[in-house]
Amino acid sequence: MRIRYQAGKLAVSLALVAVGPAFAIHTRQVDLVKAVTLNGKQLTPGKYKVTWETHSPQATVNFTRKKTVVATTTGIVVERPTARIEGNPSAGP
């Protein structure tokens, strides 16, 4: 009985590891120095937590301020061969 229980736990763990990368959630902090408009919502200057959940290659992106989601949008994940240049998020190939 104990072996079957442990085998079941192992199977569930492996399934979660296998599914994990397909629906990964990523987080970054950003500091907006100017007001911006995202999907019709005005984001004032300040610190935001940006989270995105990938759905290969689509992603759902949330902007959170003071534990409240203030804007949501969708995007496409693009792999780039080089890192972006600090201060210029649109830089790169």
C-alpha angles and dihedrals in degrees: 000000000000092000091052091050092051092046089052091051090049092050092051091047092051091048091053092049091050094049095041099082092049092062104028121166117212129189135198135168118232131187113210111207094187134035113265135187118228119182089339094309119118113228112199122215114280145080120319135179109227117200127180131187114204123221094180111284098354121072137194111220125200127191111206128190123180091352092305123111103232100176139014130192140158130239146162124259111235123190112219125194094223134043119253119260112256110257094018111076092177094056119112139071 
